[in-house]
Every structure is written in structure tokens, then in C-alpha cells.
Amino acid sequence: MFDAVADVQDGELALRGEHAPLLLIHGGAGVERASMTPQMEAGARAALELSLRKGYAELEAGKTATDAVASAITVLEDDPLFNAGKGAVFTHDGKNELDASIMDGSTLAAGAVAGVHRVRNPILLARAVMEHSPHVMMVGDGAETFATEQGFKLVDPSYFRTDRRWQELQKALKDDAAGVPLTERLMALKHFGTVGALARDSEGRLAAGTSTGGMTDKRYGRVGDSPIIGAGTYADAACAVSGTGWGEFYIRVSAAREICMRMTELNESAEQAGKAVINDEIPQMGGDGGAIVLGADGSISMPFNTEGMYRGWIGADGVPHVAIYSSDVLDLPQPMH
Ligand code: ASP
């Protein structure tokens, strides 16, 4: 809960027609305690806090929700612990193919890239597609040609490689060769690690973004939910969502848009809408994962149906709040204008 000082500050801001900035992030669902070391936990917490601080600094400086989302996600893309940017998972044929999207809820402008393998920060390229092209989504070589035209310096594909992700692929390939069915193998790959961010700026604008390497052992050209507007990412004037999990299911239920639609049209709270899609609809179909949800009134929910999800938020008190497992208590701010 907000403390008394934050409550007063929020009330004063509301009277002036301003909004207390808020930033939420996730670093992926599917975290399992058994596969974590104390070093990994400490590293993840530190990275989440850094991401929150960097993104929040943008909001405090009066920048837009889109600026904060891009900045928070860039930190996590650069950290090898997360499955986005450096540290992305490998495809079946041993490559890193990255997907990302971003949406400005105040204008419904959106940008996305899929299947890029030489762009260090795919979220920044997604933003360039949104702001400097007439398109919403660009893929593969075309997206990278556009990146060069936009002044992005491409990196060697080996930049994304980490040994941990390589070993995860080797295990998946072994299971593949042993005839373990694809659905079972995907179920076993709990370490999703996609990253996402949502922000509300001082003018009350919302934005959402998501970035990922996808799923280990995915086939060449497979695109998940993260770069698909309405599936992995969505923002409008009332609501913002970023998802993480087994992407095929998120696409099939239009997860992010469905959560927002429940909030705007069915009048559900962030908690009710998030729960309905993440804890009911998706598991009922056989999928799993989580999401972060932000309402324009500052209401928040962070539902997931796995053992853990890297997650955190920062608001008026300027202190990052982060959590990993479902047993971790993460106090959320009260809804407020
Ligand atoms: N949703 C991502 C995908 O299916 C994976 C993840 O969230 O980690 O590509």
C-alpha cells in the first residue's frame, strides 16, 4: 500500500489534474525455485531494481510513458539473465531470433519487430517502427534493413549467445531426439524470461512494451505473442498489459487485449480481468504464464500461474518493489488518479 506521504502527494496531484507516475515491469513467468541459485536471485533482483529506477527517472524528468517503457526494457534486454536481447534463448537450429513490441495507449500507435537477430535492443527498433514508419510490424531482414536506415548499429549475432541458454537448447534437443512430445518439452521449459514494462506518466498516458527471445527450441521463423499487438502487448487510454508465457495460447485468446477489454467494457478491475485470462482461460486451454496489468487509475495486478514471475513496480515513493516467487509478498499501490 502507499504510505501516508504518498497518499497525500497523489491526492494533491489529482487536484491539479496531474497523475503520479507509475512503472511496472516483469522479467518473465516460469521461474522455478529449484533451478535458481542465490546468485541468480540476487542478480535478477538487482536488474529489476535498476530497470525500475532507470524507467522511473524518465517519468520523474517529465518524459512520456513510452520513454519509460523503452528505457526500463532496454536495461533488461542488456542483462544476460533475461530471455530478451543478450541472453535470449536459442531456436532449434541454434540461432537467436528476437521479437518485441511497444504501444502508446494515448494514441493507439504501435510498433513491433519479429525474427531479428542483429539488433541489440529490439524494443528500440519496435519504437522506431512505431514512430518513423507507416507500419506496425516488420520482420527479419526487412526489419534489419530498416534498422540500418534508422541509424541502428547492428551487432554480430554471437552477441546474444550465453552458455546457459545454449545448454538449455542441448537439453531440449536431447529430449527431442528421445521422442518426448513437443507439448511436454515446452511444458518442461519453465524458464520463459521474457521482459515487459508498463507506465503511466504525469499526464496520465499509458504505454506497454514487451521483448523476448521467444521459446527454446522454437522453429526457424516461429513468432510468439510478444510482438503481436493485442496478444503479448496492448495499451489504450484505460489499460496497459504485457504478457509472458507460452505464446501460442496468448495469441489464441488475444490475451492482452482481452484483459483490457474486460476492464473497459465489462468494468472488471485489473485484478479480476488479469485473473480471468491468466489464471482461468489460458490454463484451461493448456497454456501457462503471467502478465502485468495497469489501469489508468493506477490499479495494478500481476497474475501468473507458474511458481514464480520476476516482477516489480515503482511509484510515488521512488522505491523499487520487486518479487520473484508466488510466496513473495509484493505490496501494490492503491488505485488513485
Ligand atoms: N511469450 C513468449 C513467447 O512465446 C515467451 C515468454 O514469455 O518467455 O515467445
Tab-separated table of C-alpha atoms and ligand atoms in Angstrom:
chain	number	residue	atom	x	y	z
A	1	MET	CA	0.000	0.000	0.000
A	2	PHE	CA	1.084	3.592	-0.464
A	3	ASP	CA	2.216	5.199	2.751
A	4	ALA	CA	0.516	8.329	4.062
A	5	VAL	CA	3.004	10.685	2.405
A	6	ALA	CA	2.456	9.121	-0.990
A	7	ASP	CA	-1.304	9.203	-0.474
A	8	VAL	CA	-1.215	12.923	0.235
A	9	GLN	CA	1.046	13.553	-2.739
A	10	ASP	CA	-1.262	11.585	-5.015
A	11	GLY	CA	-4.302	13.490	-3.772
A	12	GLU	CA	-2.619	16.822	-4.432
A	13	LEU	CA	-1.570	15.767	-7.905
A	14	ALA	CA	-5.115	14.662	-8.691
A	15	LEU	CA	-6.447	18.069	-7.642
A	16	ARG	CA	-4.059	19.697	-10.097
A	17	GLY	CA	-5.165	17.309	-12.836
A	18	GLU	CA	-1.788	15.565	-12.801
A	19	HIS	CA	-1.003	11.942	-12.184
A	20	ALA	CA	1.524	10.204	-10.008
A	21	PRO	CA	3.901	8.378	-12.342
A	22	LEU	CA	3.907	4.602	-12.076
A	23	LEU	CA	6.064	1.938	-13.683
A	24	LEU	CA	5.590	-1.840	-13.639
A	25	ILE	CA	7.917	-4.445	-15.075
A	26	HIS	CA	8.202	-8.196	-15.457
A	27	GLY	CA	11.166	-10.363	-16.321
A	28	GLY	CA	9.185	-13.419	-17.298
A	29	ALA	CA	6.973	-16.068	-15.753
A	30	GLY	CA	8.033	-19.679	-15.303
A	31	VAL	CA	10.731	-19.071	-12.705
A	32	GLU	CA	11.260	-22.242	-10.665
A	33	ARG	CA	12.973	-22.139	-7.306
A	34	ALA	CA	14.756	-25.450	-7.933
A	35	SER	CA	16.595	-24.053	-10.956
A	36	MET	CA	17.663	-20.821	-9.232
A	37	THR	CA	20.882	-20.125	-7.314
A	38	PRO	CA	21.202	-17.354	-4.695
A	39	GLN	CA	23.433	-15.516	-7.196
A	40	MET	CA	20.766	-15.696	-9.893
A	41	GLU	CA	18.135	-14.428	-7.465
A	42	ALA	CA	20.328	-11.541	-6.315
A	43	GLY	CA	21.267	-10.729	-9.928
A	44	ALA	CA	17.626	-10.740	-11.019
A	45	ARG	CA	16.552	-8.510	-8.135
A	46	ALA	CA	19.364	-6.040	-8.845
A	47	ALA	CA	18.492	-5.927	-12.560
A	48	LEU	CA	14.785	-5.426	-11.866
A	49	GLU	CA	15.588	-2.593	-9.456
A	50	LEU	CA	17.915	-0.938	-11.956
A	51	SER	CA	15.283	-1.220	-14.682
A	52	LEU	CA	12.654	0.344	-12.400
A	53	ARG	CA	14.971	3.173	-11.354
A	54	LYS	CA	16.003	3.982	-14.924
A	55	GLY	CA	12.457	3.922	-16.243
A	56	TYR	CA	11.129	5.926	-13.327
A	57	ALA	CA	13.836	8.577	-13.775
A	58	GLU	CA	12.346	9.245	-17.206
A	59	LEU	CA	8.901	9.759	-15.682
A	60	GLU	CA	10.279	11.987	-12.960
A	61	ALA	CA	12.002	14.067	-15.622
A	62	GLY	CA	8.590	14.646	-17.228
A	63	LYS	CA	9.151	12.248	-20.134
A	64	THR	CA	6.383	10.094	-21.582
A	65	ALA	CA	5.140	6.660	-20.567
A	66	THR	CA	6.608	5.363	-23.852
A	67	ASP	CA	10.047	6.735	-22.903
A	68	ALA	CA	9.862	4.992	-19.519
A	69	VAL	CA	8.793	1.662	-21.029
A	70	ALA	CA	11.588	1.732	-23.619
A	71	SER	CA	14.183	2.668	-21.028
A	72	ALA	CA	13.121	0.015	-18.477
A	73	ILE	CA	13.061	-2.731	-21.126
A	74	THR	CA	16.463	-1.746	-22.544
A	75	VAL	CA	18.065	-2.445	-19.134
A	76	LEU	CA	16.587	-5.949	-19.055
A	77	GLU	CA	17.488	-6.645	-22.704
A	78	ASP	CA	21.113	-5.832	-21.876
A	79	ASP	CA	21.140	-8.193	-18.879
A	80	PRO	CA	22.075	-11.775	-19.851
A	81	LEU	CA	19.825	-13.231	-17.153
A	82	PHE	CA	16.645	-12.483	-19.082
A	83	ASN	CA	15.347	-14.022	-22.277
A	84	ALA	CA	15.442	-10.795	-24.273
A	85	GLY	CA	18.339	-9.137	-26.077
A	86	LYS	CA	21.586	-10.621	-24.714
A	87	GLY	CA	20.767	-13.961	-23.084
A	88	ALA	CA	17.903	-14.782	-25.461
A	89	VAL	CA	17.008	-18.449	-25.872
A	90	PHE	CA	18.065	-20.439	-28.957
A	91	THR	CA	15.986	-21.682	-31.848
A	92	HIS	CA	16.018	-25.354	-32.853
A	93	ASP	CA	18.843	-24.629	-35.292
A	94	GLY	CA	20.952	-22.743	-32.751
A	95	LYS	CA	20.145	-19.112	-33.524
A	96	ASN	CA	18.730	-16.215	-31.527
A	97	GLU	CA	15.627	-14.663	-33.094
A	98	LEU	CA	14.230	-11.719	-31.212
A	99	ASP	CA	10.722	-10.275	-31.042
A	100	ALA	CA	9.485	-7.029	-29.439
A	101	SER	CA	6.584	-4.588	-29.471
A	102	ILE	CA	5.556	-1.292	-27.942
A	103	MET	CA	2.266	0.604	-27.808
A	104	ASP	CA	1.379	4.156	-26.836
A	105	GLY	CA	-2.036	3.981	-25.172
A	106	SER	CA	-2.722	7.693	-25.631
A	107	THR	CA	-2.651	7.484	-29.435
A	108	LEU	CA	-3.015	3.725	-30.055
A	109	ALA	CA	0.195	3.966	-32.082
A	110	ALA	CA	2.136	0.695	-32.037
A	111	GLY	CA	5.350	-0.782	-33.382
A	112	ALA	CA	6.714	-4.321	-33.486
A	113	VAL	CA	9.585	-6.387	-34.841
A	114	ALA	CA	9.919	-10.148	-35.133
A	115	GLY	CA	12.680	-12.567	-36.015
A	116	VAL	CA	15.554	-10.075	-35.837
A	117	HIS	CA	18.991	-11.401	-34.976
A	118	ARG	CA	21.378	-8.451	-35.198
A	119	VAL	CA	19.550	-5.720	-33.273
A	120	ARG	CA	20.924	-5.256	-29.761
A	121	ASN	CA	17.768	-3.652	-28.368
A	122	PRO	CA	14.718	-4.845	-30.300
A	123	ILE	CA	12.404	-2.653	-28.192
A	124	LEU	CA	14.110	0.444	-29.611
A	125	LEU	CA	13.614	-0.842	-33.139
A	126	ALA	CA	9.943	-1.559	-32.372
A	127	ARG	CA	9.676	2.037	-31.213
A	128	ALA	CA	11.335	3.259	-34.418
A	129	VAL	CA	8.782	1.266	-36.448
A	130	MET	CA	6.029	2.980	-34.431
A	131	GLU	CA	7.437	6.486	-34.735
A	132	HIS	CA	9.321	6.543	-38.030
A	133	SER	CA	7.442	4.233	-40.375
A	134	PRO	CA	3.868	3.960	-41.620
A	135	HIS	CA	3.859	0.315	-40.473
A	136	VAL	CA	3.105	-1.511	-37.246
A	137	MET	CA	5.172	-4.667	-37.673
A	138	MET	CA	8.362	-5.506	-39.559
A	139	VAL	CA	10.137	-8.863	-39.621
A	140	GLY	CA	13.548	-10.429	-40.289
A	141	ASP	CA	15.850	-8.924	-42.906
A	142	GLY	CA	13.392	-6.146	-43.751
A	143	ALA	CA	13.295	-5.029	-40.136
A	144	GLU	CA	17.095	-5.046	-40.016
A	145	THR	CA	17.373	-3.033	-43.220
A	146	PHE	CA	15.004	-0.524	-41.667
A	147	ALA	CA	17.156	-0.550	-38.502
A	148	THR	CA	20.226	0.399	-40.539
A	149	GLU	CA	18.301	3.174	-42.291
A	150	GLN	CA	17.303	4.462	-38.872
A	151	GLY	CA	20.915	4.622	-37.750
A	152	PHE	CA	20.950	1.499	-35.564
A	153	LYS	CA	24.352	-0.193	-35.407
A	154	LEU	CA	23.815	-3.898	-35.971
A	155	VAL	CA	25.671	-6.356	-33.722
A	156	ASP	CA	27.158	-9.711	-34.620
A	157	PRO	CA	24.589	-12.469	-33.875
A	158	SER	CA	27.106	-14.007	-31.422
A	159	TYR	CA	26.494	-11.003	-29.121
A	160	PHE	CA	23.274	-12.639	-27.851
A	161	ARG	CA	24.816	-16.009	-27.002
A	162	THR	CA	25.132	-17.222	-23.403
A	163	ASP	CA	26.273	-20.672	-22.352
A	164	ARG	CA	23.287	-21.184	-20.081
A	165	ARG	CA	20.817	-20.761	-22.954
A	166	TRP	CA	22.959	-22.964	-25.192
A	167	GLN	CA	22.815	-25.758	-22.601
A	168	GLU	CA	19.031	-25.354	-22.364
A	169	LEU	CA	18.830	-25.910	-26.115
A	170	GLN	CA	21.075	-29.002	-25.904
A	171	LYS	CA	18.736	-30.481	-23.285
A	172	ALA	CA	15.693	-29.711	-25.438
A	173	LEU	CA	17.347	-31.287	-28.495
A	174	LYS	CA	18.168	-34.429	-26.491
A	175	ASP	CA	14.546	-34.719	-25.371
A	176	ASP	CA	13.515	-34.124	-28.978
A	177	ALA	CA	15.748	-36.977	-30.155
A	178	ALA	CA	14.387	-39.201	-27.357
A	179	GLY	CA	10.887	-38.682	-28.735
A	180	VAL	CA	9.470	-36.567	-25.885
A	181	PRO	CA	6.392	-34.895	-27.458
A	182	LEU	CA	6.737	-31.184	-28.269
A	183	THR	CA	3.967	-30.138	-25.861
A	184	GLU	CA	5.686	-31.962	-22.991
A	185	ARG	CA	9.041	-30.430	-23.878
A	186	LEU	CA	7.516	-26.958	-23.955
A	187	MET	CA	5.817	-27.588	-20.616
A	188	ALA	CA	9.222	-28.577	-19.179
A	189	LEU	CA	10.856	-25.351	-20.367
A	190	LYS	CA	9.572	-23.300	-17.499
A	191	HIS	CA	12.197	-20.627	-17.772
A	192	PHE	CA	10.425	-18.163	-20.003
A	193	GLY	CA	12.288	-14.937	-19.037
A	194	THR	CA	10.601	-12.532	-21.459
A	195	VAL	CA	10.629	-8.917	-20.268
A	196	GLY	CA	7.940	-6.253	-20.283
A	197	ALA	CA	7.062	-2.844	-18.876
A	198	LEU	CA	4.000	-0.636	-18.396
A	199	ALA	CA	3.996	3.012	-17.426
A	200	ARG	CA	1.680	5.877	-16.556
A	201	ASP	CA	3.240	9.308	-16.950
A	202	SER	CA	2.387	12.559	-15.193
A	203	GLU	CA	-0.213	13.367	-17.838
A	204	GLY	CA	-1.944	10.050	-17.262
A	205	ARG	CA	-0.834	8.500	-20.567
A	206	LEU	CA	-0.269	4.735	-20.538
A	207	ALA	CA	2.224	2.678	-22.554
A	208	ALA	CA	3.171	-1.000	-22.764
A	209	GLY	CA	6.122	-2.921	-24.193
A	210	THR	CA	7.415	-6.496	-24.361
A	211	SER	CA	10.671	-8.035	-25.611
A	212	THR	CA	11.738	-11.678	-25.912
A	213	GLY	CA	13.898	-14.322	-27.493
A	214	GLY	CA	10.770	-16.499	-27.664
A	215	MET	CA	10.866	-20.130	-26.552
A	216	THR	CA	13.840	-22.505	-26.524
A	217	ASP	CA	13.874	-24.907	-29.481
A	218	LYS	CA	11.318	-22.873	-31.435
A	219	ARG	CA	11.430	-23.481	-35.178
A	220	TYR	CA	13.030	-21.039	-37.591
A	221	GLY	CA	10.512	-18.274	-38.247
A	222	ARG	CA	8.239	-19.038	-35.281
A	223	VAL	CA	6.729	-15.840	-33.914
A	224	GLY	CA	5.237	-15.751	-30.422
A	225	ASP	CA	2.809	-13.390	-28.764
A	226	SER	CA	5.305	-10.769	-27.573
A	227	PRO	CA	5.480	-8.770	-30.828
A	228	ILE	CA	1.785	-9.183	-31.577
A	229	ILE	CA	-0.286	-6.187	-30.563
A	230	GLY	CA	-3.291	-7.446	-28.622
A	231	ALA	CA	-1.680	-10.781	-27.728
A	232	GLY	CA	1.528	-10.037	-25.774
A	233	THR	CA	1.245	-6.247	-25.588
A	234	TYR	CA	-1.618	-3.765	-25.519
A	235	ALA	CA	-2.270	-0.256	-24.240
A	236	ASP	CA	-5.115	2.223	-24.640
A	237	ALA	CA	-6.310	5.190	-22.616
A	238	ALA	CA	-7.660	2.996	-19.825
A	239	CYS	CA	-5.407	-0.003	-19.537
A	240	ALA	CA	-1.963	-1.426	-20.365
A	241	VAL	CA	-0.825	-5.071	-20.407
A	242	SER	CA	2.375	-7.018	-21.097
A	243	GLY	CA	2.315	-10.817	-21.055
A	244	THR	CA	4.829	-13.606	-20.634
A	245	GLY	CA	4.272	-17.300	-21.106
A	246	TRP	CA	3.508	-19.912	-23.687
A	247	GLY	CA	2.928	-17.532	-26.582
A	248	GLU	CA	0.733	-19.683	-28.773
A	249	PHE	CA	-2.008	-19.556	-26.115
A	250	TYR	CA	-1.647	-15.808	-25.639
A	251	ILE	CA	-2.137	-15.341	-29.362
A	252	ARG	CA	-5.173	-17.615	-29.471
A	253	VAL	CA	-7.010	-15.729	-26.709
A	254	SER	CA	-5.706	-12.253	-27.709
A	255	ALA	CA	-4.623	-12.132	-24.082
A	256	ALA	CA	-3.510	-8.510	-23.655
A	257	ARG	CA	-6.484	-7.015	-25.499
A	258	GLU	CA	-8.854	-9.414	-23.767
A	259	ILE	CA	-7.668	-8.204	-20.350
A	260	CYS	CA	-8.116	-4.557	-21.396
A	261	MET	CA	-11.495	-5.248	-22.950
A	262	ARG	CA	-12.683	-6.848	-19.707
A	263	MET	CA	-11.594	-3.734	-17.809
A	264	THR	CA	-13.093	-1.189	-20.175
A	265	GLU	CA	-16.237	-2.973	-21.352
A	266	LEU	CA	-17.101	-5.337	-18.536
A	267	ASN	CA	-15.916	-2.923	-15.854
A	268	GLU	CA	-13.723	-5.551	-14.266
A	269	SER	CA	-10.832	-4.497	-12.007
A	270	ALA	CA	-7.233	-5.061	-13.076
A	271	GLU	CA	-7.206	-7.992	-10.698
A	272	GLN	CA	-10.422	-9.591	-11.964
A	273	ALA	CA	-9.531	-9.174	-15.637
A	274	GLY	CA	-5.967	-10.437	-15.159
A	275	LYS	CA	-7.156	-13.434	-13.201
A	276	ALA	CA	-9.864	-14.354	-15.717
A	277	VAL	CA	-7.404	-14.558	-18.603
A	278	ILE	CA	-4.159	-15.670	-16.917
A	279	ASN	CA	-5.460	-17.920	-14.155
A	280	ASP	CA	-8.598	-19.259	-15.845
A	281	GLU	CA	-8.749	-19.035	-19.666
A	282	ILE	CA	-5.124	-19.801	-20.546
A	283	PRO	CA	-4.577	-22.723	-18.119
A	284	GLN	CA	-7.947	-24.190	-19.138
A	285	MET	CA	-6.631	-24.373	-22.703
A	286	GLY	CA	-3.356	-25.983	-21.534
A	287	GLY	CA	-1.095	-22.922	-21.533
A	288	ASP	CA	0.720	-21.124	-18.765
A	289	GLY	CA	2.432	-17.844	-17.942
A	290	GLY	CA	1.663	-14.458	-16.425
A	291	ALA	CA	1.080	-10.779	-17.156
A	292	ILE	CA	1.314	-7.334	-15.657
A	293	VAL	CA	-1.739	-5.087	-15.828
A	294	LEU	CA	-2.062	-1.349	-15.201
A	295	GLY	CA	-5.272	0.677	-15.152
A	296	ALA	CA	-5.383	4.414	-15.849
A	297	ASP	CA	-6.443	4.914	-12.198
A	298	GLY	CA	-3.156	3.364	-11.084
A	299	SER	CA	-4.670	-0.012	-10.239
A	300	ILE	CA	-2.263	-2.877	-10.743
A	301	SER	CA	-2.328	-6.637	-10.980
A	302	MET	CA	0.436	-9.135	-11.685
A	303	PRO	CA	-1.244	-12.513	-12.154
A	304	PHE	CA	0.712	-15.676	-13.047
A	305	ASN	CA	0.093	-19.394	-12.872
A	306	THR	CA	3.685	-20.615	-12.555
A	307	GLU	CA	5.851	-20.944	-9.434
A	308	GLY	CA	7.350	-17.528	-9.929
A	309	MET	CA	7.448	-14.453	-12.129
A	310	TYR	CA	10.125	-11.753	-11.946
A	311	ARG	CA	8.132	-8.623	-11.311
A	312	GLY	CA	8.220	-5.187	-9.743
A	313	TRP	CA	6.841	-1.677	-9.620
A	314	ILE	CA	7.866	1.802	-8.593
A	315	GLY	CA	5.655	4.771	-7.779
A	316	ALA	CA	5.419	7.943	-5.751
A	317	ASP	CA	7.820	6.823	-3.024
A	318	GLY	CA	10.546	6.259	-5.640
A	319	VAL	CA	11.472	2.898	-4.098
A	320	PRO	CA	11.614	-0.190	-6.336
A	321	HIS	CA	9.446	-3.070	-5.101
A	322	VAL	CA	10.427	-6.446	-6.591
A	323	ALA	CA	9.436	-10.079	-6.153
A	324	ILE	CA	10.219	-13.426	-7.736
A	325	TYR	CA	8.138	-16.298	-6.298
A	326	SER	CA	4.415	-16.552	-5.657
A	327	SER	CA	5.190	-16.760	-1.936
A	328	ASP	CA	6.957	-13.358	-2.023
A	329	VAL	CA	4.726	-10.619	-0.673
A	330	LEU	CA	4.600	-7.629	-3.010
A	331	ASP	CA	2.526	-4.752	-1.674
A	332	LEU	CA	0.760	-2.978	-4.509
A	333	PRO	CA	-0.194	0.701	-4.632
A	334	GLN	CA	-3.855	1.607	-4.119
A	335	PRO	CA	-5.743	2.753	-7.213
A	336	MET	CA	-5.698	6.528	-7.373
A	337	HIS	CA	-5.807	9.248	-10.006
B	1	ASP	N1	5.686	-15.364	-24.614
B	1	ASP	C1	6.994	-15.658	-25.142
B	1	ASP	C2	6.843	-16.380	-26.446
B	1	ASP	O1	6.005	-17.260	-26.540
B	1	ASP	C3	7.822	-16.466	-24.204
B	1	ASP	C4	7.961	-15.885	-22.825
B	1	ASP	O2	7.083	-15.209	-22.330
B	1	ASP	O3	9.014	-16.086	-22.222
B	1	ASP	O4	7.593	-16.140	-27.340
